Coordinates of C-alpha atoms and ligand atoms in Angstrom, one line a residue:
M1 CA 0.1 -0.5 0.0
R2 CA 1.2 3.4 -0.9
L3 CA 1.2 5.9 1.5
T4 CA -1.0 9.2 0.8
L5 CA -0.5 12.5 2.5
G6 CA -3.4 11.7 4.1
S7 CA -2.2 8.8 5.6
L8 CA 0.8 9.9 6.3
K9 CA -0.7 12.6 8.2
M10 CA -2.7 9.8 9.9
L11 CA 0.1 7.5 11.0
E12 CA 1.3 11.2 13.0
K13 CA -2.1 11.4 14.6
M14 CA -1.9 8.0 15.2
E15 CA 1.7 7.9 17.4
T16 CA -0.9 9.5 20.0
V17 CA -4.4 7.7 19.7
D18 CA -6.6 9.8 21.6
V19 CA -9.8 8.2 22.3
D20 CA -12.0 11.3 23.6
E21 CA -10.9 13.2 20.2
L22 CA -12.1 10.4 17.7
I23 CA -15.1 10.5 19.6
E24 CA -15.6 14.0 19.5
E25 CA -14.7 13.9 15.7
F26 CA -17.6 11.2 15.5
E27 CA -20.1 13.2 17.2
T28 CA -19.6 16.3 15.1
I29 CA -19.7 14.6 11.7
T30 CA -22.9 12.9 12.9
K31 CA -24.5 16.2 13.9
D32 CA -24.4 17.6 10.6
A33 CA -24.9 14.6 8.7
E34 CA -26.9 15.6 5.8
R35 CA -24.2 18.8 4.9
I36 CA -21.3 15.8 4.9
Q37 CA -23.5 14.0 3.0
R38 CA -23.4 16.2 -0.2
E39 CA -19.9 17.3 0.6
T40 CA -18.8 14.3 0.5
L41 CA -20.4 13.2 -3.1
R42 CA -18.8 16.6 -4.6
K43 CA -15.3 15.7 -3.4
I44 CA -16.2 11.8 -4.7
L45 CA -17.8 13.8 -8.2
E46 CA -14.7 16.3 -8.1
E47 CA -12.1 14.1 -7.5
N48 CA -13.3 11.5 -10.6
A49 CA -14.6 13.8 -12.8
S50 CA -12.5 12.7 -15.7
A51 CA -13.8 9.0 -15.0
E52 CA -15.1 7.6 -18.0
Y53 CA -18.2 6.2 -16.6
L54 CA -19.4 9.4 -15.3
Q55 CA -18.5 11.5 -18.3
N56 CA -20.7 9.0 -20.4
L57 CA -23.3 9.9 -18.3
G58 CA -23.9 13.6 -18.4
L59 CA -23.2 15.1 -15.8
N60 CA -21.0 18.1 -17.0
G61 CA -19.1 18.9 -14.3
R62 CA -23.0 18.9 -11.9
N63 CA -22.0 16.9 -8.3
D64 CA -24.9 17.9 -6.7
P65 CA -27.4 15.0 -5.1
E66 CA -30.3 16.0 -7.4
S67 CA -28.0 15.7 -10.7
F68 CA -26.1 12.8 -9.7
K69 CA -29.8 11.1 -8.7
S70 CA -30.9 12.2 -12.5
C71 CA -27.8 11.1 -14.6
V72 CA -26.4 8.1 -12.9
P73 CA -28.3 4.7 -12.8
L74 CA -28.5 2.5 -10.0
V75 CA -26.7 -0.6 -11.1
T76 CA -25.2 -4.1 -9.9
H77 CA -21.9 -6.1 -10.0
E78 CA -22.7 -7.4 -13.2
D79 CA -23.4 -3.9 -14.8
L80 CA -19.6 -3.0 -13.7
E81 CA -18.0 -6.1 -14.6
P82 CA -17.0 -4.6 -18.3
Y83 CA -15.4 -1.5 -16.8
I84 CA -13.7 -3.8 -14.0
Q85 CA -12.7 -6.5 -16.5
R86 CA -10.6 -3.3 -18.3
I87 CA -8.9 -1.9 -15.2
I88 CA -8.3 -6.0 -14.2
D89 CA -6.7 -6.4 -17.8
G90 CA -4.2 -3.2 -17.2
D91 CA -6.2 -0.3 -19.4
I92 CA -4.9 3.0 -17.4
S93 CA -6.8 5.5 -18.3
P94 CA -9.6 6.8 -15.4
I95 CA -12.4 4.4 -16.2
L96 CA -14.3 4.1 -12.7
T97 CA -12.3 6.3 -10.7
G98 CA -9.6 9.5 -11.7
K99 CA -6.5 8.0 -10.4
P100 CA -5.8 4.5 -11.7
I101 CA -6.8 1.7 -9.6
T102 CA -3.6 -0.4 -8.5
T103 CA -4.9 -2.9 -6.5
I104 CA -8.5 -5.0 -6.8
S105 CA -10.1 -6.9 -4.1
R106 CA -11.6 -10.5 -4.5
R107 CA -14.5 -12.3 -3.4
H108 CA -15.8 -15.3 -3.8
V109 CA -19.8 -15.0 -4.0
I110 CA -20.6 -18.2 -1.6
Y111 CA -23.9 -17.0 -0.1
I112 CA -25.6 -16.1 -2.4
S113 CA -28.0 -18.8 -4.3
G114 CA -27.9 -18.4 -8.0
T115 CA -25.2 -18.9 -10.9
T116 CA -22.3 -16.6 -10.1
Q117 CA -21.5 -19.2 -6.6
G118 CA -17.9 -20.1 -6.8
K119 CA -17.5 -17.4 -9.5
P120 CA -14.9 -14.8 -7.9
K121 CA -15.8 -11.0 -8.1
F122 CA -13.9 -8.7 -8.6
L123 CA -13.9 -4.6 -7.0
P124 CA -11.8 -1.5 -6.9
F125 CA -9.5 -1.1 -4.4
N126 CA -7.6 1.9 -3.8
D127 CA -6.0 4.1 -1.3
E128 CA -8.9 6.0 -0.3
L129 CA -11.2 3.1 0.4
M130 CA -8.0 2.1 2.8
E131 CA -8.4 5.4 4.5
T132 CA -12.4 5.1 5.1
T133 CA -11.4 1.3 6.5
L134 CA -9.1 2.6 8.9
Q135 CA -11.5 5.6 10.1
I136 CA -14.3 2.9 10.9
F137 CA -11.7 1.0 12.7
R138 CA -10.4 3.8 14.9
T139 CA -14.2 5.2 15.5
S140 CA -15.8 1.7 16.9
Y141 CA -11.7 1.1 18.5
A142 CA -12.8 4.8 20.5
F143 CA -16.2 3.6 21.9
R144 CA -14.9 0.1 22.9
N145 CA -11.6 1.8 24.0
R146 CA -13.8 3.9 26.5
E147 CA -15.6 1.0 28.3
F148 CA -12.9 -1.5 27.8
P149 CA -9.7 0.3 27.8
I150 CA -6.9 -1.8 26.8
G151 CA -3.2 -1.4 27.9
K152 CA -0.1 -2.4 26.3
G153 CA -0.7 -5.9 24.7
K154 CA -1.5 -8.3 22.2
A155 CA -4.2 -9.6 20.2
L156 CA -4.8 -13.1 18.9
Q157 CA -6.3 -12.4 16.1
F158 CA -7.5 -15.1 13.4
I159 CA -6.5 -13.4 10.6
Y160 CA -5.6 -14.9 7.3
G161 CA -3.9 -13.6 4.4
S162 CA -5.6 -15.1 1.1
K163 CA -3.3 -15.7 -1.7
Q164 CA -2.1 -12.3 -3.4
S165 CA -1.8 -12.7 -7.0
K166 CA -1.2 -10.3 -10.1
T167 CA -3.9 -9.8 -12.4
K168 CA -3.1 -10.3 -16.6
G169 CA -2.8 -6.3 -16.4
G170 CA -0.2 -6.6 -13.4
L171 CA -2.2 -5.2 -10.8
N172 CA -2.2 -7.1 -7.0
A173 CA -5.5 -8.7 -5.7
G174 CA -6.3 -10.8 -3.1
T175 CA -9.4 -10.5 -1.2
A176 CA -10.5 -6.9 0.9
T177 CA -9.2 -8.3 4.4
T178 CA -5.9 -9.1 2.8
N179 CA -5.2 -5.9 1.3
V180 CA -6.1 -4.4 4.6
Y181 CA -4.1 -6.7 6.5
R182 CA -0.9 -6.2 4.2
S183 CA -1.4 -2.4 4.3
S184 CA 1.7 -0.8 6.5
T185 CA -0.7 1.9 7.2
F186 CA -2.9 -1.1 8.6
K187 CA -0.3 -2.2 10.9
A188 CA 1.2 1.1 12.2
E189 CA -3.1 1.9 13.1
M190 CA -2.9 -1.2 14.8
K191 CA 0.5 -0.7 16.8
A192 CA -1.2 2.9 17.8
M193 CA -3.6 1.2 19.1
Q194 CA -1.7 -1.6 21.1
S195 CA -2.9 -4.0 20.1
Q196 CA -0.6 -6.0 17.5
C197 CA -1.6 -9.3 16.6
C198 CA 0.4 -12.0 18.6
S199 CA 1.4 -14.2 15.6
P200 CA 4.1 -13.1 13.5
D201 CA 3.2 -12.1 9.3
E202 CA 4.7 -15.2 8.1
V203 CA 1.9 -17.1 10.0
I204 CA -1.2 -14.5 9.1
F205 CA 0.0 -14.3 5.6
G206 CA 0.7 -18.3 5.2
P207 CA -0.1 -20.6 2.3
D208 CA -1.9 -23.3 4.2
F209 CA -4.7 -22.0 7.0
H210 CA -4.6 -25.4 8.5
Q211 CA -0.9 -24.4 9.6
S212 CA -1.8 -20.8 10.0
L213 CA -4.4 -21.6 12.8
Y214 CA -2.4 -23.9 14.7
C215 CA 0.2 -21.6 14.8
H216 CA -2.2 -18.4 15.8
L217 CA -3.6 -21.0 18.5
L218 CA 0.4 -21.4 19.8
C219 CA 1.6 -18.2 19.2
G220 CA -1.8 -17.1 22.0
L221 CA -0.2 -19.7 24.3
I222 CA 2.9 -18.4 24.3
F223 CA 2.0 -15.0 24.5
R224 CA -1.1 -15.6 26.7
E225 CA -0.5 -13.4 29.4
E226 CA 0.0 -10.6 27.4
I227 CA -3.5 -11.0 25.3
Q228 CA -5.8 -8.5 25.6
L229 CA -8.3 -9.1 23.1
V230 CA -9.0 -12.0 20.6
F231 CA -10.3 -11.3 17.4
S232 CA -11.5 -12.8 14.2
T233 CA -13.1 -10.5 11.5
F234 CA -16.5 -12.8 11.3
A235 CA -17.6 -15.0 14.2
H236 CA -17.1 -18.1 12.2
S237 CA -13.4 -18.0 12.4
L238 CA -13.5 -17.9 16.0
V239 CA -15.3 -20.7 16.5
H240 CA -13.5 -23.1 13.8
A241 CA -10.4 -21.7 16.2
F242 CA -11.9 -23.4 19.5
R243 CA -12.8 -26.1 17.7
T244 CA -9.8 -26.7 16.4
F245 CA -8.1 -26.4 20.0
E246 CA -10.4 -29.1 21.1
L247 CA -8.6 -31.6 19.2
V248 CA -5.0 -30.1 18.7
W249 CA -4.9 -28.5 22.3
E250 CA -2.1 -31.7 23.7
E251 CA -0.2 -31.6 20.6
L252 CA -0.1 -27.6 21.3
C253 CA 1.3 -28.3 24.6
D254 CA 3.9 -30.6 23.4
D255 CA 5.2 -28.5 21.4
I256 CA 5.5 -26.2 24.4
R257 CA 6.8 -28.3 27.0
E258 CA 9.9 -29.2 24.0
G259 CA 9.9 -26.2 22.7
V260 CA 9.9 -27.7 18.8
L261 CA 7.3 -27.1 16.6
S262 CA 4.9 -29.7 15.5
S263 CA 5.8 -31.9 12.3
R264 CA 2.5 -30.9 11.0
I265 CA 3.9 -27.3 10.3
T266 CA 6.0 -28.2 7.1
V267 CA 6.2 -24.3 5.4
P268 CA 9.9 -23.3 6.0
S269 CA 8.8 -19.7 6.4
I270 CA 6.4 -20.2 9.4
R271 CA 8.6 -22.8 10.7
A272 CA 11.9 -20.2 10.6
A273 CA 8.9 -17.8 12.0
M274 CA 8.1 -19.8 14.9
S275 CA 11.6 -20.8 15.9
K276 CA 12.1 -17.2 17.1
I277 CA 9.0 -17.5 19.3
L278 CA 9.1 -21.1 20.6
K279 CA 10.9 -21.9 23.4
P280 CA 10.9 -25.1 25.8
N281 CA 8.3 -23.9 28.7
P282 CA 7.5 -27.1 30.8
E283 CA 5.5 -25.2 32.9
L284 CA 3.6 -23.4 30.6
A285 CA 2.6 -26.2 29.1
D286 CA 1.8 -28.4 32.3
L287 CA -0.4 -25.1 33.0
I288 CA -2.5 -25.1 30.0
H289 CA -2.6 -29.0 30.3
K290 CA -3.9 -28.6 33.7
K291 CA -6.2 -25.9 33.1
C292 CA -8.1 -28.1 29.9
S293 CA -8.1 -31.0 31.7
G294 CA -10.1 -29.0 34.7
L295 CA -12.7 -27.7 32.2
S296 CA -16.4 -29.1 31.8
N297 CA -17.1 -29.5 27.9
W298 CA -14.6 -26.6 27.4
Y299 CA -17.0 -23.7 29.0
G300 CA -14.8 -21.0 29.7
L301 CA -11.7 -21.9 27.5
I302 CA -11.2 -18.5 26.3
P303 CA -10.7 -16.6 29.5
E304 CA -9.1 -19.8 31.2
L305 CA -6.2 -19.9 28.2
F306 CA -6.4 -15.6 28.0
P307 CA -6.9 -14.2 31.7
N308 CA -6.1 -10.7 30.6
A309 CA -7.8 -10.9 27.6
K310 CA -11.1 -7.8 28.1
Y311 CA -13.1 -9.3 25.1
L312 CA -13.8 -11.1 22.2
S313 CA -14.4 -9.1 18.9
G314 CA -15.4 -10.1 15.4
I315 CA -18.8 -9.6 13.4
M316 CA -21.5 -11.2 15.1
T317 CA -24.5 -10.2 13.4
G318 CA -26.2 -11.5 10.7
S319 CA -25.7 -15.2 9.3
M320 CA -23.0 -15.0 12.0
E321 CA -25.3 -15.2 14.9
H322 CA -25.9 -18.5 14.4
Y323 CA -22.6 -19.1 16.5
L324 CA -23.1 -17.2 19.1
K325 CA -24.3 -19.9 21.2
K326 CA -21.1 -21.6 20.8
L327 CA -18.8 -18.8 21.1
R328 CA -20.5 -17.5 24.8
H329 CA -19.9 -21.3 25.6
Y330 CA -16.5 -20.8 25.0
A331 CA -16.1 -17.0 26.2
G332 CA -17.7 -18.1 29.8
D333 CA -17.8 -14.0 31.0
L334 CA -15.9 -12.8 28.7
P335 CA -17.7 -9.7 26.9
L336 CA -18.8 -10.2 23.3
M337 CA -18.2 -7.2 20.8
S338 CA -20.0 -7.5 17.6
A339 CA -17.7 -5.4 15.3
D340 CA -18.7 -3.0 12.0
Y341 CA -20.7 -3.3 9.4
G342 CA -19.3 -3.5 5.8
S343 CA -18.0 -5.3 2.9
S344 CA -15.4 -5.5 0.3
E345 CA -17.3 -2.9 -1.6
G346 CA -16.5 -0.3 1.5
W347 CA -17.3 0.1 4.7
I348 CA -20.6 1.5 6.0
G349 CA -20.8 2.1 10.2
A350 CA -19.3 1.2 13.2
N351 CA -20.9 -0.1 16.0
V352 CA -20.8 2.8 18.8
N353 CA -22.6 0.8 21.4
P354 CA -20.5 -2.0 21.7
I355 CA -21.8 -3.1 24.9
L356 CA -25.0 -4.1 23.7
P357 CA -25.4 -7.8 23.4
P358 CA -24.9 -8.8 19.3
E359 CA -28.3 -9.7 19.0
L360 CA -28.9 -6.1 19.4
A361 CA -26.0 -4.5 17.9
T362 CA -26.6 -1.3 15.1
F363 CA -24.3 0.4 13.4
A364 CA -24.2 4.1 13.1
V365 CA -23.5 5.3 9.6
L366 CA -20.4 7.0 9.1
P367 CA -21.5 10.5 6.4
N368 CA -18.4 11.0 5.3
I369 CA -17.1 7.4 4.1
G370 CA -18.9 7.4 1.2
Y371 CA -22.6 8.4 0.1
F372 CA -25.6 6.1 0.8
E373 CA -29.0 6.1 -0.4
F374 CA -31.8 4.1 0.4
I375 CA -34.7 1.8 -1.2
P376 CA -37.9 0.8 1.1
Q377 CA -38.4 -2.5 1.2
R378 CA -42.1 -2.0 2.0
V379 CA -44.0 -0.9 -1.0
G380 CA -45.2 2.4 0.4
N381 CA -46.8 4.1 -2.4
L382 CA -49.5 3.2 -5.0
E383 CA -47.4 3.8 -8.1
S384 CA -44.6 1.2 -7.5
Q385 CA -47.9 -1.1 -6.1
V386 CA -49.6 -0.8 -9.6
L387 CA -46.5 -0.9 -11.5
F388 CA -44.5 -3.4 -9.8
I389 CA -41.7 -0.6 -9.9
E390 CA -39.5 -0.3 -7.5
P391 CA -39.9 2.4 -4.6
K392 CA -37.3 5.4 -4.9
P393 CA -34.6 5.5 -3.2
V394 CA -34.2 7.8 -0.1
G395 CA -31.3 9.9 1.5
L396 CA -29.3 9.2 4.5
T397 CA -31.0 11.5 6.7
E398 CA -34.4 10.4 5.2
V399 CA -34.8 7.1 6.3
K400 CA -37.6 6.6 8.9
V401 CA -37.0 4.6 12.3
G402 CA -38.6 1.1 12.2
E403 CA -38.4 0.8 8.3
E404 CA -36.0 -1.8 6.2
Y405 CA -34.0 -0.7 3.3
E406 CA -31.8 -2.1 0.7
I407 CA -28.5 -0.1 0.6
I408 CA -27.1 1.9 -2.6
V409 CA -23.3 2.4 -2.3
T410 CA -21.4 5.5 -4.0
N411 CA -17.8 4.9 -2.5
V412 CA -14.2 6.3 -3.1
A413 CA -13.3 3.5 -5.3
G414 CA -15.4 3.8 -8.3
L415 CA -18.9 2.8 -7.1
Y416 CA -21.6 4.8 -8.3
R417 CA -25.0 4.0 -6.7
Y418 CA -24.4 0.5 -6.3
R419 CA -26.6 -2.1 -4.9
L420 CA -25.3 -3.9 -2.0
G421 CA -27.6 -6.3 -1.9
D422 CA -28.1 -6.1 1.9
V423 CA -31.0 -5.6 3.7
V424 CA -31.2 -2.9 6.8
K425 CA -33.5 -1.8 9.2
V426 CA -33.4 1.8 10.9
M427 CA -33.2 1.5 15.2
G428 CA -32.9 5.0 15.8
F429 CA -30.6 7.7 15.4
H430 CA -27.1 9.0 16.8
N431 CA -27.6 12.7 16.4
S432 CA -28.7 12.6 12.6
T433 CA -27.2 9.5 11.0
P434 CA -29.4 6.2 11.1
E435 CA -28.5 3.6 13.3
L436 CA -28.9 0.5 11.2
K437 CA -29.6 -3.2 12.1
F438 CA -28.3 -6.3 9.4
I439 CA -31.5 -8.1 8.1
C440 CA -29.9 -10.4 5.9
R441 CA -28.6 -10.6 2.2
R442 CA -31.9 -8.9 -0.4
N443 CA -31.4 -12.4 -2.4
L444 CA -34.5 -14.3 -1.8
L445 CA -33.0 -17.8 -0.6
L446 CA -35.5 -20.0 -0.8
T447 CA -38.5 -20.1 -3.0
I448 CA -40.7 -22.5 -4.8
N449 CA -43.7 -20.8 -6.1
I450 CA -45.5 -18.2 -3.9
D451 CA -43.6 -18.5 -1.1
K452 CA -40.5 -16.2 0.0
N453 CA -38.0 -17.0 2.6
T454 CA -34.9 -15.0 3.6
E455 CA -31.7 -15.9 5.0
K456 CA -33.8 -13.8 8.5
D457 CA -36.8 -16.0 7.9
L458 CA -34.3 -19.6 7.2
Q459 CA -31.9 -18.6 10.8
L460 CA -35.3 -18.3 13.0
S461 CA -36.6 -21.7 11.6
V462 CA -33.3 -23.1 12.9
D463 CA -33.2 -21.2 15.8
E464 CA -36.9 -22.1 16.6
A465 CA -36.0 -26.1 15.9
A466 CA -32.3 -25.8 17.2
K467 CA -34.1 -25.5 20.7
L468 CA -35.1 -28.9 20.8
L469 CA -31.7 -30.2 20.3
A470 CA -30.6 -28.0 23.5
E471 CA -32.9 -29.8 25.6
E472 CA -30.8 -32.9 24.8
K473 CA -27.9 -31.0 25.2
Q474 CA -27.0 -31.3 21.3
E475 CA -26.5 -28.6 19.2
V476 CA -26.6 -27.4 15.3
V477 CA -22.9 -27.0 14.6
D478 CA -23.8 -25.1 10.7
F479 CA -26.3 -26.0 8.4
T480 CA -27.7 -24.6 5.0
S481 CA -30.6 -25.8 2.8
H482 CA -31.8 -26.1 -0.7
V483 CA -34.8 -26.3 -2.7
D484 CA -35.3 -29.6 -4.0
L485 CA -37.4 -29.4 -7.5
S486 CA -36.6 -32.9 -8.5
T487 CA -39.6 -33.9 -6.6
D488 CA -43.3 -32.7 -7.7
P489 CA -43.5 -30.6 -5.6
G490 CA -41.0 -29.3 -4.7
H491 CA -39.5 -28.9 -1.4
Y492 CA -37.1 -27.8 0.7
V493 CA -34.2 -29.4 1.9
M494 CA -32.1 -28.3 5.2
F495 CA -28.6 -29.8 6.1
W496 CA -27.8 -29.8 9.7
E497 CA -24.8 -31.2 11.4
V498 CA -25.2 -32.1 14.8
S499 CA -22.4 -32.0 17.8
G500 CA -23.2 -35.3 18.7
E501 CA -26.3 -38.6 18.4
V502 CA -29.8 -37.6 18.7
N503 CA -32.3 -40.0 18.8
D504 CA -34.8 -39.9 15.9
E505 CA -37.8 -38.8 17.6
V506 CA -35.8 -35.4 18.7
L507 CA -34.8 -35.2 14.9
K508 CA -38.2 -36.0 13.7
E509 CA -40.0 -33.2 15.8
C510 CA -37.1 -30.8 14.7
C511 CA -38.3 -31.8 11.1
N512 CA -41.9 -30.5 11.8
C513 CA -40.7 -27.6 14.0
L514 CA -38.5 -26.1 11.0
D515 CA -41.7 -27.1 8.8
R516 CA -43.6 -24.9 11.3
S517 CA -41.4 -22.0 11.7
F518 CA -41.7 -20.6 8.1
V519 CA -44.4 -18.6 8.6
D520 CA -44.4 -16.7 5.3
A521 CA -48.1 -16.7 4.4
G522 CA -46.8 -17.8 1.1
Y523 CA -44.7 -20.9 2.3
V524 CA -47.8 -21.9 4.8
S525 CA -50.6 -21.4 2.2
A526 CA -48.8 -23.6 -0.5
R527 CA -47.9 -26.3 2.2
K528 CA -51.6 -26.5 2.9
V529 CA -52.5 -27.0 -0.6
S530 CA -49.9 -29.5 -1.1
A531 CA -48.0 -26.9 -3.7
I532 CA -44.7 -27.3 -1.9
G533 CA -44.1 -30.8 -0.3
P534 CA -42.9 -31.4 3.0
L535 CA -39.6 -30.0 4.1
E536 CA -37.0 -32.7 4.5
L537 CA -33.9 -32.6 7.0
R538 CA -31.2 -34.1 6.3
V539 CA -28.7 -35.0 9.5
V540 CA -25.1 -35.0 8.0
L541 CA -22.2 -36.8 9.2
K542 CA -19.6 -34.7 11.4
G543 CA -16.9 -33.0 9.3
T544 CA -18.9 -31.8 6.3
F545 CA -18.8 -28.4 6.7
Q546 CA -15.5 -28.5 7.6
Q547 CA -15.1 -30.1 3.7
I548 CA -17.3 -27.1 2.0
L549 CA -15.1 -25.1 4.1
D550 CA -11.8 -26.2 2.6
H551 CA -13.7 -26.9 -1.1
Y552 CA -14.1 -22.8 -1.0
L553 CA -10.7 -22.2 0.1
G554 CA -8.9 -24.7 -2.5
L555 CA -10.9 -22.0 -4.5
G556 CA -8.8 -19.2 -3.6
A557 CA -11.4 -17.9 -0.9
A558 CA -10.0 -16.3 2.7
L559 CA -11.0 -17.9 5.8
S560 CA -11.0 -14.3 7.3
Q561 CA -13.8 -13.5 4.9
F562 CA -15.5 -17.3 4.8
K563 CA -19.3 -17.5 5.5
T564 CA -21.5 -20.7 5.6
P565 CA -23.2 -20.8 2.2
R566 CA -27.2 -20.4 3.6
C567 CA -28.8 -21.7 0.6
V568 CA -27.2 -24.1 -1.9
G569 CA -28.1 -23.5 -5.4
P570 CA -28.8 -26.3 -8.0
T571 CA -25.8 -24.8 -10.1
N572 CA -23.3 -25.2 -6.7
K573 CA -22.9 -28.4 -7.9
T574 CA -19.6 -29.5 -5.7
V575 CA -21.2 -28.8 -2.6
L576 CA -24.3 -30.2 -3.4
Q577 CA -22.7 -33.5 -3.5
I578 CA -20.4 -32.8 -0.7
L579 CA -23.7 -32.3 1.3
C580 CA -25.6 -35.6 -0.3
N581 CA -22.5 -37.4 -0.2
N582 CA -22.3 -37.2 3.5
I583 CA -25.9 -37.8 4.4
G584 CA -26.6 -40.2 7.7
K585 CA -29.9 -39.6 8.2
S586 CA -33.5 -38.0 7.0
Y587 CA -36.7 -37.0 8.0
F588 CA -39.8 -35.8 6.2
S589 CA -41.9 -33.1 8.3
T590 CA -45.4 -34.2 9.2
A591 CA -46.0 -30.9 10.4
Y592 CA -49.1 -30.2 7.8
G593 CA -50.1 -33.9 7.9
Ligands
LIG601 P1 -17.1 -9.6 2.0 O1 -17.3 -8.5 1.1 O2 -17.4 -11.3 1.3 O3 -16.5 -9.7 3.3 O4 -18.9 -9.6 2.4 C1 -19.7 -8.5 2.6 C2 -20.8 -8.7 3.6 O5 -21.0 -9.7 4.1 C3 -21.8 -8.0 3.8 O6 -22.4 -6.8 2.3 C4 -23.5 -8.1 4.7 O7 -23.8 -9.0 3.7 C5 -22.1 -9.0 5.2 N1 -21.6 -8.1 6.8 C6 -20.3 -7.7 6.8 N2 -20.8 -7.0 7.9 C7 -21.7 -7.4 8.7 C8 -22.1 -7.2 9.7 N3 -21.4 -6.3 10.9 N4 -23.2 -8.1 10.1 C9 -23.7 -8.6 9.0 N5 -23.4 -9.1 8.2 C10 -22.7 -8.5 7.8

């Protein structure tokens, strides 16, 4: 990452991170959100006025929101692909941005059902986007630190760089998180916040994530007294890390006792870096062994291992809510702090109320990091009801509390009126900027005929049925779904991996409960008249979801950004095959007779 004047200034400032000052800055910009939005749009349009994309839209130097909205269409990633492809291929003319793009974020689309699954998507990444990322991190850090001040120390961060490659045109391409972790500005920021990752770069950027994970755990144990917080980008990686710990803890203790790294670590650069850290320490090995042996079913594992950790942090909302139960189990009394809201397209909001439980977390939009519009999801006006046209987007400060919207982003890296595909709900306002709750991806997940069920509906249904498992002291390790149209009528299929043995009667009841818990009127009526067949619950063998994860990592996805696909479409043949090859038992619902 090249250091711009802006980031250099920031570095100077970061030497002395002043939490009160950061909060004050946030308060100032959010008090004047409408004006700041206009200014941000003006700046974006001025800086990119020479971009071919904008030139073709006839803005002719106008940069007010009204002209912008009348000239620039709403777009999806698909619309921008030809432009992005030219950038990737090395065309350095101003295409989407004034200055040429030098870095590309690569994302594997793994959570959307449909035809693009598994195919990487590319998005522009630049210094300006990096700066907005840092601004979000700094803001939420300030609010977190006000509640739980972190002294000098280290962070156990389960972060993984994806493979960085060069595009045909010579641009660096990595996942957005990798682009961030590799940046010197980011590293300086982390240093200023006094929570450097306890693992060396060779571990973070290692070529094999299994080996990186093992070494993250090992570094965490070696520096256990110094660990102030435990972090991963998404909560899934935290749970995955400690599930792995359950399997490898004795080997980790052996390594610490002897001061010799397990032979499972074969990457020379990782071995070399770890040899500088790992020294024989039988006392530490005995202590960890004793602590682990003394735990009941690993409850409270994290504070036992890291006695000075203040909290766990990572994105815990949306599709990550499923992992909260397990995370709380490992975390014991440690607070969970849900991190911010953003995407490879750019950040949107910071969690400025970090002490709220993740289920209640909201994100205050930073009005100076992009220009935001919102498409109301409730068809409110007659015109749109009659003509079936999408209601008009409203501005950041025009949204209404209690309403749901799809977010439209205009960012500093060449996206103009870009449909992000996320649905959010406005929960309130922080000064004049809205506080958003993430609801779901907009794409419908499950639909056969008149039924419409989203990721959120699926999550609620699984949560409800999982209560029956909890009574048996078992849990849903992970889950996904599929619409099976090979039967007539078609039906929903749920795939569950369950933590232990559960008897057939309980699983049958879970299956009925899943079916009953889809309360969408379309689904219920179609089920009643058998226009949709009985829901099927397929319980898959242990390790099935690990195979799915490995499949995506093999395609070049990064563990840091991994989200289990909650619906597997018919075109996603490999994942469907993994699931179908691992079916242990299956049940059909009798909920509708
Ligand atoms: P990616 O760019 O692949 O890392 O994924 C970005 C997507 O992850 C967003 O569009 C959201 O759907 C989801 N996401 C990001 N942050 C959050 C959050 N705080 N809560 C829930 N979902 C999130």
